mmCIF file of C-alpha atoms in Angstrom:
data_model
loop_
_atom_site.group_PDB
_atom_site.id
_atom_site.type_symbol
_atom_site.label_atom_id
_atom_site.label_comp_id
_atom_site.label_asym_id
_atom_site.label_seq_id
_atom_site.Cartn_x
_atom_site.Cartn_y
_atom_site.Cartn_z
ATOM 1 C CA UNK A 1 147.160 146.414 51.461
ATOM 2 C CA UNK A 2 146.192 147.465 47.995
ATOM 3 C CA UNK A 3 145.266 150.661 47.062
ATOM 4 C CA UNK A 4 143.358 152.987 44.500
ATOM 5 C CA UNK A 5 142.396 155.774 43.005
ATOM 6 C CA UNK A 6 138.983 157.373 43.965
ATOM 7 C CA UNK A 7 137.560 158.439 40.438
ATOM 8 C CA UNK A 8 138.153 154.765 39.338
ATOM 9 C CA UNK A 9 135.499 153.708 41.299
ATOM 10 C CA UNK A 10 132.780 156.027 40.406
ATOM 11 C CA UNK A 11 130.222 154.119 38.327
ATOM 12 C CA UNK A 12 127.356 156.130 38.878
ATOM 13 C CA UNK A 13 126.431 159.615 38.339
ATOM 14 C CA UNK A 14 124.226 162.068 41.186
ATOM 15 C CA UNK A 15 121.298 161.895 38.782
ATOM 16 C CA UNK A 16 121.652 158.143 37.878
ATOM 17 C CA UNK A 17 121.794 157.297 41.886
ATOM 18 C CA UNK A 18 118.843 159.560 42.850
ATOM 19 C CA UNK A 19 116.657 157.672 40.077
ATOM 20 C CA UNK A 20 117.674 154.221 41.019
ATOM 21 C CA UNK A 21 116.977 154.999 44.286
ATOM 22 C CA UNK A 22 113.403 156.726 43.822
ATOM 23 C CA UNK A 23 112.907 153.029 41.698
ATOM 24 C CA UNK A 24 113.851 150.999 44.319
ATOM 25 C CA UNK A 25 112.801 152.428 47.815
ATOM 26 C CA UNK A 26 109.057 151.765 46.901
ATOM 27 C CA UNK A 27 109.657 148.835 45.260
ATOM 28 C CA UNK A 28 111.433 147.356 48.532
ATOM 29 C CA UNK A 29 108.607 149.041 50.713
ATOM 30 C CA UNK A 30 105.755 147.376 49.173
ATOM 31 C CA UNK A 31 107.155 144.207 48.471
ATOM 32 C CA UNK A 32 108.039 144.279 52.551
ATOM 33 C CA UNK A 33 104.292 145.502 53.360
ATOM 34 C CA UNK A 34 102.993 143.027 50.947
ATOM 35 C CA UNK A 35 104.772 139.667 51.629
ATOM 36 C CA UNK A 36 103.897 140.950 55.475
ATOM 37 C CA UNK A 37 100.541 141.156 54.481
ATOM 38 C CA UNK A 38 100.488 137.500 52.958
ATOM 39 C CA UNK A 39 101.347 136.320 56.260
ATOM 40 C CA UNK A 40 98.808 138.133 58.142
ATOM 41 C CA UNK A 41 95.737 137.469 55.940
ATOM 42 C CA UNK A 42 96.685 133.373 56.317
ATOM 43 C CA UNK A 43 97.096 133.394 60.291
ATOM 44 C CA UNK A 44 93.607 135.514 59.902
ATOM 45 C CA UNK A 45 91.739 133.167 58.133
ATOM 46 C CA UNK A 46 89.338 130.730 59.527
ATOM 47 C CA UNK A 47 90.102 127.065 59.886
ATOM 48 C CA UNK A 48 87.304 126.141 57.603
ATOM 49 C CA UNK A 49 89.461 128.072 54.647
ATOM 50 C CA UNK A 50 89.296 125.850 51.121
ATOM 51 C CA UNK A 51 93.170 126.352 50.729
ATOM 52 C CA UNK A 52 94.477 123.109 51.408
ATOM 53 C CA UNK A 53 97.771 122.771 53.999
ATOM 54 C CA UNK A 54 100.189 122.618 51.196
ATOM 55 C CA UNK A 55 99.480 125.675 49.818
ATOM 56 C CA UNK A 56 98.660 127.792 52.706
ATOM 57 C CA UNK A 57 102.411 126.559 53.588
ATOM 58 C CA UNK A 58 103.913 127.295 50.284
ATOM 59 C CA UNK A 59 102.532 130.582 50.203
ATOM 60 C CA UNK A 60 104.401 131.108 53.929
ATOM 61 C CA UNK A 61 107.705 130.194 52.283
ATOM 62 C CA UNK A 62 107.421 131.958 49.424
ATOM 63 C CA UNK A 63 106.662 135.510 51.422
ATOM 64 C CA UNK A 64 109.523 134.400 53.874
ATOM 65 C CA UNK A 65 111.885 133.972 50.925
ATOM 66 C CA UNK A 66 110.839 136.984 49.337
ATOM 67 C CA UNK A 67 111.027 138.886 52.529
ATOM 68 C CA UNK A 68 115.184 137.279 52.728
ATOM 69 C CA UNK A 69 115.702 138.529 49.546
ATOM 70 C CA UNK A 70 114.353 142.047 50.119
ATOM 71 C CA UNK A 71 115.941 142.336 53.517
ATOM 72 C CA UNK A 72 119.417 141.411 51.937
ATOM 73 C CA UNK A 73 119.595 142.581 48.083
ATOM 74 C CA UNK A 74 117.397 145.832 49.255
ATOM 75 C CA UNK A 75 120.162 147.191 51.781
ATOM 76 C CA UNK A 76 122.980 146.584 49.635
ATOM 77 C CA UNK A 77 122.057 147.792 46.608
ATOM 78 C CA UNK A 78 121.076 150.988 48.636
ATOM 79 C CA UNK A 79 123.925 151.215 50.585
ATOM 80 C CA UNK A 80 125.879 150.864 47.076
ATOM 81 C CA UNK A 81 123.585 154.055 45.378
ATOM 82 C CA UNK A 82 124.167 155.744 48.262
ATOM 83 C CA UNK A 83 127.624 157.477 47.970
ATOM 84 C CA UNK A 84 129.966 158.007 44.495
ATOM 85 C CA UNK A 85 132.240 155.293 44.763
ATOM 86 C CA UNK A 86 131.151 151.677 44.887
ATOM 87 C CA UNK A 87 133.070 150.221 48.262
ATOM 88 C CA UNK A 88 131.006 148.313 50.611
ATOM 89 C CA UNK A 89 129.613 150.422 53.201
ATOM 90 C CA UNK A 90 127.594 147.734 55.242
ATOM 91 C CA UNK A 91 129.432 145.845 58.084
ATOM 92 C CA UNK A 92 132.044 143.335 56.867
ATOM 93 C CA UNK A 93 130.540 140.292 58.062
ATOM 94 C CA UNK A 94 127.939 140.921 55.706
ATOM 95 C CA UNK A 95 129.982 140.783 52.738
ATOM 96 C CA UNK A 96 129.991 137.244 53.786
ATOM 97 C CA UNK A 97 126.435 136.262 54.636
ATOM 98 C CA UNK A 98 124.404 138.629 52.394
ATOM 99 C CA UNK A 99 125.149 136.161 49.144
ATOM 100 C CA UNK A 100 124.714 132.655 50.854
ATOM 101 C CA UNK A 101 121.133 134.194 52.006
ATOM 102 C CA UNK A 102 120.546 135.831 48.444
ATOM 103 C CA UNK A 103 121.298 132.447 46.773
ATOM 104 C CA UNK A 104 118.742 130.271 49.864
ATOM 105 C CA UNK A 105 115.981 133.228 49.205
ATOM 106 C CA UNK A 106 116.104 132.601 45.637
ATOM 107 C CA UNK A 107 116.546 128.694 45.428
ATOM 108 C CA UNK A 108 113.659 128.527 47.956
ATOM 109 C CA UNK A 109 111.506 130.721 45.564
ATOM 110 C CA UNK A 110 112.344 128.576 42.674
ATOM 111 C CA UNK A 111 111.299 125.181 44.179
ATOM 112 C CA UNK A 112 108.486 126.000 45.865
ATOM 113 C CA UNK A 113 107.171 127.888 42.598
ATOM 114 C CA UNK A 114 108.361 124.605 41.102
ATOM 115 C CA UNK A 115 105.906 122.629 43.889
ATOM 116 C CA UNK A 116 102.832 124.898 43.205
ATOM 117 C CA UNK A 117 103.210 124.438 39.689
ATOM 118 C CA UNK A 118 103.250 120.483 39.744
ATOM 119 C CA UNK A 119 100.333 120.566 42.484
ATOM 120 C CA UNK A 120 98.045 122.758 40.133
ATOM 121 C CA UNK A 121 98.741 120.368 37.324
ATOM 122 C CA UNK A 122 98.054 117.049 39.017
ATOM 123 C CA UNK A 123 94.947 118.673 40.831
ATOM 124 C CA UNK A 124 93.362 119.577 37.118
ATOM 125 C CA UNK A 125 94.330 116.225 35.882
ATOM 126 C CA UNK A 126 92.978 114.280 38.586
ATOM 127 C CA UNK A 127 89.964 116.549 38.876
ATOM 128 C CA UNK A 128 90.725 116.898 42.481
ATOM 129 C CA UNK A 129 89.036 119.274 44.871
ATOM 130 C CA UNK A 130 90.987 122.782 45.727
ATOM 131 C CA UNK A 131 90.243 122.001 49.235
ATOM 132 C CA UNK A 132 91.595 118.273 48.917
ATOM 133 C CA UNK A 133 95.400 117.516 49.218
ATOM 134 C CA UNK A 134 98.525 116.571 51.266
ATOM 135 C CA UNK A 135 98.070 117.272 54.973
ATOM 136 C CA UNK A 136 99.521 118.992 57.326
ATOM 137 C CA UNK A 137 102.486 116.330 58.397
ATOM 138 C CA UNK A 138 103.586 115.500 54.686
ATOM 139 C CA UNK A 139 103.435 119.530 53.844
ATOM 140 C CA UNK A 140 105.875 120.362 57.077
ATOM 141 C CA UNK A 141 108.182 117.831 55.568
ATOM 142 C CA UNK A 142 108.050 118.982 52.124
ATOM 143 C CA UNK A 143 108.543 122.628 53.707
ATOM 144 C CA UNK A 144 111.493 121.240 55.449
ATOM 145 C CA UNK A 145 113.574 119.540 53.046
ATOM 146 C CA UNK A 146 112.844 122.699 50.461
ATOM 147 C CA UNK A 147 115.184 124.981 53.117
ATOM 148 C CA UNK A 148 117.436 122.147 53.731
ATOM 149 C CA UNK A 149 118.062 121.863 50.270
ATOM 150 C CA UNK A 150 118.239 125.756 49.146
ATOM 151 C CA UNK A 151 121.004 125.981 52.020
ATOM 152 C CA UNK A 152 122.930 123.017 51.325
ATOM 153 C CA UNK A 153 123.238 123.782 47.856
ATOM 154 C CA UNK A 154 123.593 127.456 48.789
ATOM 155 C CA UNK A 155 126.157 126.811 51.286
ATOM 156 C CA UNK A 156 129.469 126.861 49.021
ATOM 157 C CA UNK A 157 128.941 130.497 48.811
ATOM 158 C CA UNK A 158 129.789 130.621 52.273
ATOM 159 C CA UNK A 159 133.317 130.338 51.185
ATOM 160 C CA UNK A 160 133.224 133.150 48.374
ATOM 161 C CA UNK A 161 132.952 136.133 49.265
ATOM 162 C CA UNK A 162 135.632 137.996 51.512
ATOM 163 C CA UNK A 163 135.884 142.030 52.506
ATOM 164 C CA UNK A 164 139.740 143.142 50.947
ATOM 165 C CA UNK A 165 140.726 146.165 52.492
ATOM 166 C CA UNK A 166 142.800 148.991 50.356
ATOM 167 C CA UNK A 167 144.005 152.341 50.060
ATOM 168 C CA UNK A 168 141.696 154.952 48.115
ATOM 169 C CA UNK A 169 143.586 158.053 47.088
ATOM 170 C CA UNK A 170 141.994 161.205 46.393
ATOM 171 C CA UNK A 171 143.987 163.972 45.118
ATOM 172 C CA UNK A 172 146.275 164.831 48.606
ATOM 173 C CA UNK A 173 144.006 162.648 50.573
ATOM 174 C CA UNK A 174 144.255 158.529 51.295
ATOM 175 C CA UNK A 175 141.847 157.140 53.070
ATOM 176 C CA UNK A 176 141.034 152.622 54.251
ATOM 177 C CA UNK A 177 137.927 151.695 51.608
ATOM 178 C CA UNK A 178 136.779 147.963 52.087
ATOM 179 C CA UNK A 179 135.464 146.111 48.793
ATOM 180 C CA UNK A 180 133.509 142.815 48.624
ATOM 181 C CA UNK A 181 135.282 140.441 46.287
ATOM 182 C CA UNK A 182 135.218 136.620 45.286
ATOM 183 C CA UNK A 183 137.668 134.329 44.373
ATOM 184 C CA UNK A 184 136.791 134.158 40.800
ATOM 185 C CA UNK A 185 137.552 129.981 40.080
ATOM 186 C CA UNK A 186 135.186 129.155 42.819
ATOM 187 C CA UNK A 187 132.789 131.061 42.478
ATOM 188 C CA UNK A 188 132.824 130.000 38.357
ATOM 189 C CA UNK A 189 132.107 126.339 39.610
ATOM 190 C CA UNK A 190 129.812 127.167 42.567
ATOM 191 C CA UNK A 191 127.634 129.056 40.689
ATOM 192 C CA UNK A 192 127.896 126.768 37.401
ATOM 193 C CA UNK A 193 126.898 123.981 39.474
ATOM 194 C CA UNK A 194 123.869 125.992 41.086
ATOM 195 C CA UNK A 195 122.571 126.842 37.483
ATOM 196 C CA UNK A 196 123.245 123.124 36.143
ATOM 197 C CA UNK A 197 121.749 121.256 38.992
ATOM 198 C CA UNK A 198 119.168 123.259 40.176
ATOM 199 C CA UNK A 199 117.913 126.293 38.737
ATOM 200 C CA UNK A 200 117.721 125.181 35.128
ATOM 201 C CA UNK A 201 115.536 122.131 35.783
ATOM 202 C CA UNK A 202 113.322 123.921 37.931
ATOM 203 C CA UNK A 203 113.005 126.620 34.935
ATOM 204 C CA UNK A 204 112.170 123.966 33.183
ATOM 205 C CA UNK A 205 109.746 122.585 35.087
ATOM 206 C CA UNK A 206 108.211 125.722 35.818
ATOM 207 C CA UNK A 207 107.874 126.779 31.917
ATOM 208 C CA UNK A 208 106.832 123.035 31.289
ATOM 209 C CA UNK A 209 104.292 122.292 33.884
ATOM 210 C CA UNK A 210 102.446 125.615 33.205
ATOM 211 C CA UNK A 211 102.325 125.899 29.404
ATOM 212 C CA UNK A 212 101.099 122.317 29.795
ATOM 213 C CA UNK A 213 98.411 123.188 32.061
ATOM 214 C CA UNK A 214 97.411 126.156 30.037
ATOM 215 C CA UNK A 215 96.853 124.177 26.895
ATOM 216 C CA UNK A 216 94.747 121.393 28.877
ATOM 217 C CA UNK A 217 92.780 124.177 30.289
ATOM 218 C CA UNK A 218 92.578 125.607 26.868
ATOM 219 C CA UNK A 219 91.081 122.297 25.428
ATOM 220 C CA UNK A 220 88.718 121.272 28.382
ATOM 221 C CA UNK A 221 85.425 121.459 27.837
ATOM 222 C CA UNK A 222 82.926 122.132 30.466
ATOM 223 C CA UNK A 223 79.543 119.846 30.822
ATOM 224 C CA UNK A 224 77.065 120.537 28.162
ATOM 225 C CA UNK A 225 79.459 122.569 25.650
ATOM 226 C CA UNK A 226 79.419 120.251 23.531
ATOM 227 C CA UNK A 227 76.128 119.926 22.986
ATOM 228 C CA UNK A 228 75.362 123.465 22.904
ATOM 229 C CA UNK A 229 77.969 123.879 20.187
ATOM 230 C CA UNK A 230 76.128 121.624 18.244
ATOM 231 C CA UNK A 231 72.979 123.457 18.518
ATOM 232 C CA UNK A 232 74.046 126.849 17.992
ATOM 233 C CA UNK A 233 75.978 125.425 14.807
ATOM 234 C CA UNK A 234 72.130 123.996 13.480
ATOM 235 C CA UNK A 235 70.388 126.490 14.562
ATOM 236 C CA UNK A 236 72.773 128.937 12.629
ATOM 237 C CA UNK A 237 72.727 126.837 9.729
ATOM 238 C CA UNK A 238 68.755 126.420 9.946
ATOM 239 C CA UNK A 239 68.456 130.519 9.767
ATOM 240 C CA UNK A 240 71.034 131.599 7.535
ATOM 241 C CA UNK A 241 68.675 133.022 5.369
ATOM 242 C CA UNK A 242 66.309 134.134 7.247
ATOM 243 C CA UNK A 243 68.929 136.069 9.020
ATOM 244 C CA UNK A 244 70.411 137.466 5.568
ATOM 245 C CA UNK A 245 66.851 138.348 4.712
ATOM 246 C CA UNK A 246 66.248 140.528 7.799
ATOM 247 C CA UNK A 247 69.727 141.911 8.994
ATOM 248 C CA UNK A 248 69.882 145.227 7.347
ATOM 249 C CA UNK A 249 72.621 147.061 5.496
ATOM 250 C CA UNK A 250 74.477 149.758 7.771
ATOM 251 C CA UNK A 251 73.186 147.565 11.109
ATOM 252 C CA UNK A 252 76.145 146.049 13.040
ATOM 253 C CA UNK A 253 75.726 142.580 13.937
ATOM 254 C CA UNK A 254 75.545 142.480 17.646
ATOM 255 C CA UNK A 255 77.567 139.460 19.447
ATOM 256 C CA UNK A 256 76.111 137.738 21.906
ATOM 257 C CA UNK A 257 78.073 138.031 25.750
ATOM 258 C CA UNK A 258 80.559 134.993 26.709
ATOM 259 C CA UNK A 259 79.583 132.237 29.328
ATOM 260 C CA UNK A 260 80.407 132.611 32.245
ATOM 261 C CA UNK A 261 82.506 129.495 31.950
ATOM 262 C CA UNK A 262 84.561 130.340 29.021
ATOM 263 C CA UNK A 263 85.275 134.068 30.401
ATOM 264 C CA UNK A 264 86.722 131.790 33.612
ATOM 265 C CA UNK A 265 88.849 129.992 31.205
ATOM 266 C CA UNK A 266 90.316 132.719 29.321
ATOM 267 C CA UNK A 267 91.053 134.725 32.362
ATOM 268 C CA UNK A 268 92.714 131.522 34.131
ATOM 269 C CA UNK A 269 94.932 131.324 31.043
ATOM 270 C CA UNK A 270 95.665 134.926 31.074
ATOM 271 C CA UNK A 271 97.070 134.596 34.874
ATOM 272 C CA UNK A 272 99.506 131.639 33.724
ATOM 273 C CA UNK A 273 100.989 133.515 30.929
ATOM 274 C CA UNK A 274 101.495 136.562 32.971
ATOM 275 C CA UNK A 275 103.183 134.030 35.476
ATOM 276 C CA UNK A 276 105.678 132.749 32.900
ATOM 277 C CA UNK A 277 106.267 136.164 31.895
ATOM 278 C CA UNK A 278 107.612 137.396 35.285
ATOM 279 C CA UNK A 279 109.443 134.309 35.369
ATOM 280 C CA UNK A 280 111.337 134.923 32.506
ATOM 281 C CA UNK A 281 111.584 138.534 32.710
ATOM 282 C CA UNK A 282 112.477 138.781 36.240
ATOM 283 C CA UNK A 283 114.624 135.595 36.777
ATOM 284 C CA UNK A 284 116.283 134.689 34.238
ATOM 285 C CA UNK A 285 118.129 137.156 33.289
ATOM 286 C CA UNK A 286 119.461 137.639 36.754
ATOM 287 C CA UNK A 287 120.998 134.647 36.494
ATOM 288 C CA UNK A 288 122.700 134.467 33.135
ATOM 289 C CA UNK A 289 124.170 137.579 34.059
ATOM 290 C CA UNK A 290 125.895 136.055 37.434
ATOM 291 C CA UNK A 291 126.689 133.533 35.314
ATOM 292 C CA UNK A 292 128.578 135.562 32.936
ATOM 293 C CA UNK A 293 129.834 137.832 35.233
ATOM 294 C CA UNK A 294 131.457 134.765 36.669
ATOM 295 C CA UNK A 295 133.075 133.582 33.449
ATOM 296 C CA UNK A 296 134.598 136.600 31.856
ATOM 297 C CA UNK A 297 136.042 140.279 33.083
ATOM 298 C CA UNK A 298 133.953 143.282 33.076
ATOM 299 C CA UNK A 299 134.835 146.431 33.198
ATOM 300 C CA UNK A 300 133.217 150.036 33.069
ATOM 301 C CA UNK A 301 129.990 151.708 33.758
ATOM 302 C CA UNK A 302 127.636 149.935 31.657
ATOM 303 C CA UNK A 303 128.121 146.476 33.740
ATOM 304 C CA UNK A 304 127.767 148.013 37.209
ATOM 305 C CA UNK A 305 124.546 150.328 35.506
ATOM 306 C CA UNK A 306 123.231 146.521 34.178
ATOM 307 C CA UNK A 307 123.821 144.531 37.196
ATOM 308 C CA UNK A 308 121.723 147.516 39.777
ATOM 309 C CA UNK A 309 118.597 146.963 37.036
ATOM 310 C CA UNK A 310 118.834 143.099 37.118
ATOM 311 C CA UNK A 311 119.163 143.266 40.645
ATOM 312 C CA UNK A 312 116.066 145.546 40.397
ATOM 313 C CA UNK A 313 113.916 143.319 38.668
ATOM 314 C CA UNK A 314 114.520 140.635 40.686
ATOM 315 C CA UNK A 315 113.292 142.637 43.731
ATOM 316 C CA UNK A 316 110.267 143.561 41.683
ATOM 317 C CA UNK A 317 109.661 139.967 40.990
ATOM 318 C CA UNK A 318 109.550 139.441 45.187
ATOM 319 C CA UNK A 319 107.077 142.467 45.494
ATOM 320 C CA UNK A 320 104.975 141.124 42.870
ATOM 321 C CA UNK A 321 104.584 137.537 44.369
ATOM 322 C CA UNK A 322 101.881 138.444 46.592
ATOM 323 C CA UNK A 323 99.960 139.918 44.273
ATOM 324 C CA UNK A 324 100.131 136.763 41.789
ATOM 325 C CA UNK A 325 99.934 133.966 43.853
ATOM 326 C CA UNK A 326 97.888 135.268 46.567
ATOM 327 C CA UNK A 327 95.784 138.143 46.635
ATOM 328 C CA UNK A 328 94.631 137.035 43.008
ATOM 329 C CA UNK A 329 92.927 133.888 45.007
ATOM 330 C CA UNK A 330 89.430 134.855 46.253
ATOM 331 C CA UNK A 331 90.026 133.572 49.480
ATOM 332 C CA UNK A 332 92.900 135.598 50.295
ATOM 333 C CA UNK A 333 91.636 139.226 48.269
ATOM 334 C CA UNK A 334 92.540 142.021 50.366
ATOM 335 C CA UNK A 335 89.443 143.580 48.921
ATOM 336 C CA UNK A 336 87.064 140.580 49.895
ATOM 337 C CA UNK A 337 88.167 140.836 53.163
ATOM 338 C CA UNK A 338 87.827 144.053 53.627
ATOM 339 C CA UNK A 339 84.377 144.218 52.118
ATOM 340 C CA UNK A 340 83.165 141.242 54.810
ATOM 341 C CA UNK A 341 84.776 143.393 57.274
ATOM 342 C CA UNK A 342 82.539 146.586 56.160
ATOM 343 C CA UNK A 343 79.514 144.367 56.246
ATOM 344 C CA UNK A 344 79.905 143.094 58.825
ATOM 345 C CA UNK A 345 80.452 146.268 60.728
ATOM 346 C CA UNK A 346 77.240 147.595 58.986
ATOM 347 C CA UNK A 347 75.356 144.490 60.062
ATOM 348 C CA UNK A 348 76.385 145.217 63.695
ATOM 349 C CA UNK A 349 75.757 148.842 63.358
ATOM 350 C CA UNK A 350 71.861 148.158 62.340
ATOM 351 C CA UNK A 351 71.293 145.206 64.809
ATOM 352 C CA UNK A 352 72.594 148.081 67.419
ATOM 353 C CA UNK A 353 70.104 151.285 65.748
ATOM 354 C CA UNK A 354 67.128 148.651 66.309
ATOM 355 C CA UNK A 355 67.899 147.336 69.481
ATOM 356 C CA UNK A 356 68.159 151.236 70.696
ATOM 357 C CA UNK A 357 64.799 151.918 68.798
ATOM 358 C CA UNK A 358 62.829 149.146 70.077
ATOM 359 C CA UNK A 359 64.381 150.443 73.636
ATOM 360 C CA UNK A 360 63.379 153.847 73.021
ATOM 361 C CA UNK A 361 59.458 152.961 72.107
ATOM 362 C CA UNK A 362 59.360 150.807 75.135
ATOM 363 C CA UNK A 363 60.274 153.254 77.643
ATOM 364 C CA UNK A 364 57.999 155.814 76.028
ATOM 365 C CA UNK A 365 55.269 153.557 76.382
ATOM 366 C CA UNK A 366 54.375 154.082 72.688
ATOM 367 C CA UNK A 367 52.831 150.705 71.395
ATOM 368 C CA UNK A 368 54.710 148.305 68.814
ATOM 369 C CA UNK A 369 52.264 147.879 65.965
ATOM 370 C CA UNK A 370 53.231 144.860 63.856
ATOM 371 C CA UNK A 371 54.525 145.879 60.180
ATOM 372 C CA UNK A 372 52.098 143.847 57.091
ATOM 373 C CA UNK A 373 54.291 141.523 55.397
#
């Protein structure tokens, strides 16, 4: 058995834990409510929804793989902030499960963004209806083989990670400290292999797919634009000076609101880019940093400091999944639903006041006079 001193495995200081903490306990709570929340609002909806089967059962993987990778990177990092020294305080076993279901949450997450990607594309090309699509037995498959494949691929990990027990001394005291550690040559090539053969061409695709679709959606013209272009342009032309003549100095010109149609458009494209942007920010650099803690050494406080805020981000990035790929739909808004709720509730609540009032005049015997229209 190995052993240690204490003070060289202090990473963190009191101040630095109790702000990494305050980060990431909300950040784990509503990304658990949220994903949660996902689930609930698609059970609730009505069978005559518009969201076609594949992406009702998209959106079901994606909250179940962001809820994997909350429920496994959330502990641990927690447990890790939670005391000085940085040996593994959750249960042993877990040093050997917690990364083979970090790696399935993410690779899940990654193809099934991938999936949604492609289907948005080909629906806008084809001009296909947001209510039209695969059905239900072709989207269970698809659903299928996406886990199969994130834990096949994910399963060399399996075979990484092992607890090593060892000695920590502090000052007269020795006491048993367990740390979680990999066999570094494996884990170069499993990982390697991960990035090479999966996660890169599913960046790719990703980045691909939507800065495609946000240029085509950029240069689409809606019915009648055209035209209306062409008359705006003539009919600008045709006043010019009539318009010189009357605007006076000092006045502002005053611009005329957007369509409806091209407000649509811009705010579509705004979604996509803010899409790519988590993307990148949130996932990529989690795992060039894997990668190169795989390949060289690190050592000291800045590494451990860098990994806990890439770790952050990439919980961030599974509380933030809700938001962007389904509350932002109308038929799934929180606030929609809510509203029906309230109105309907109101409706219910008036039906009952004039049911009680018509009840009330005809047991006083007053008589019902008709109202005029």
């Amino acid at each position: 058995m190995k052993g240690g001193f204490e003070s060289d495995l202090i990473y963190f200081s009191p101040t630095s834990r109790l702000l990494y903490q305050l980060l990431i306990y909300p950040i784990v709570s509503i990304g658990f409510f949220a994903n949660l929340g996902v689930l609930v609002r698609l059970f609730l909806i009505p069978g005559k929804t518009c969201l076609k089967p594949f992406y009702r059962a998209s959106l079901v993987s994606l909250a179940l793989s962001d809820l994997l990778l909350l429920g496994t990177t959330g502990p641990n990092l927690l447990a890790t902030l939670s005391s000085s020294t940085v040996l593994w305080r959750l249960q042993e076993w877990a040093c050997i499960v917690l990364p083979f279901l970090q790696t399935v949450a993410v690779l899940v997450a990654s193809l099934i963004l991938a999936g949604v990607a492609i289907d948005r594309f080909s629906a806008f090309k084809r001009k296909i209806s947001i209510a039209r699509g695969p059905g239900w037995t072709p989207t269970i498959v698809y659903v299928l083989l996406v886990w199969s494949v994130a834990a096949g691929a994910a399963y060399p990990v399996l075979d990484l990670y092992k607890p090593q027990s060892l000695q920590i001394i502090n000052n007269s005291t020795i006491y048993r400290g367990v740390l979680c550690m990999n066999d570094r040559e494996r884990a170069k090539t499993a990982y390697i292999g991960l990035f090479i053969v999966i996660f890169l061409p599913l960046t790719i695709v990703f980045l691909a797919v939507h800065i495609l679709l946000a240029v085509s959606i950029n240069q689409k013209k809606s019915p009648g634009e055209t035209s209306r272009s062409e008359t705006n342009f003539s009919s600008e032309n045709s006043t010019a000076s009539t318009d010189v003549e009357r605007r006076k100095p000092g006045i502002p010109k005053i611009r005329a609101p957007l369509p409806a149609h091209v407000q649509r458009k811009r705010r579509t494209i705004r979604v996509i880019l803010l899409l790519i942007l988590v993307f990148v920010v949130c996932r990529l650099p989690q795992w060039a940093f894997l990668l190169f803690k795989t390949i060289s050494i690190m050592r000291g406080w800045i590494w451990w400091h860098l990994q806990v805020m890439l770790s952050t981000l990439s919980l961030f990035n599974a509380a933030i999944h809700p938001f962007l790929y389904a509350f932002l739909n109308e038929a799934l808004s929180i606030v929609n639903w809510i509203r029906l709720i309230c109105s309907r509730k109101r409706e219910s609540v008036d039906i009952e006041i004039t049911e009680s009032r018509i009840k009330e005049r005809s047991s006083s015997g007053e008589p019902n006079i008709p109202r005029r229209p």
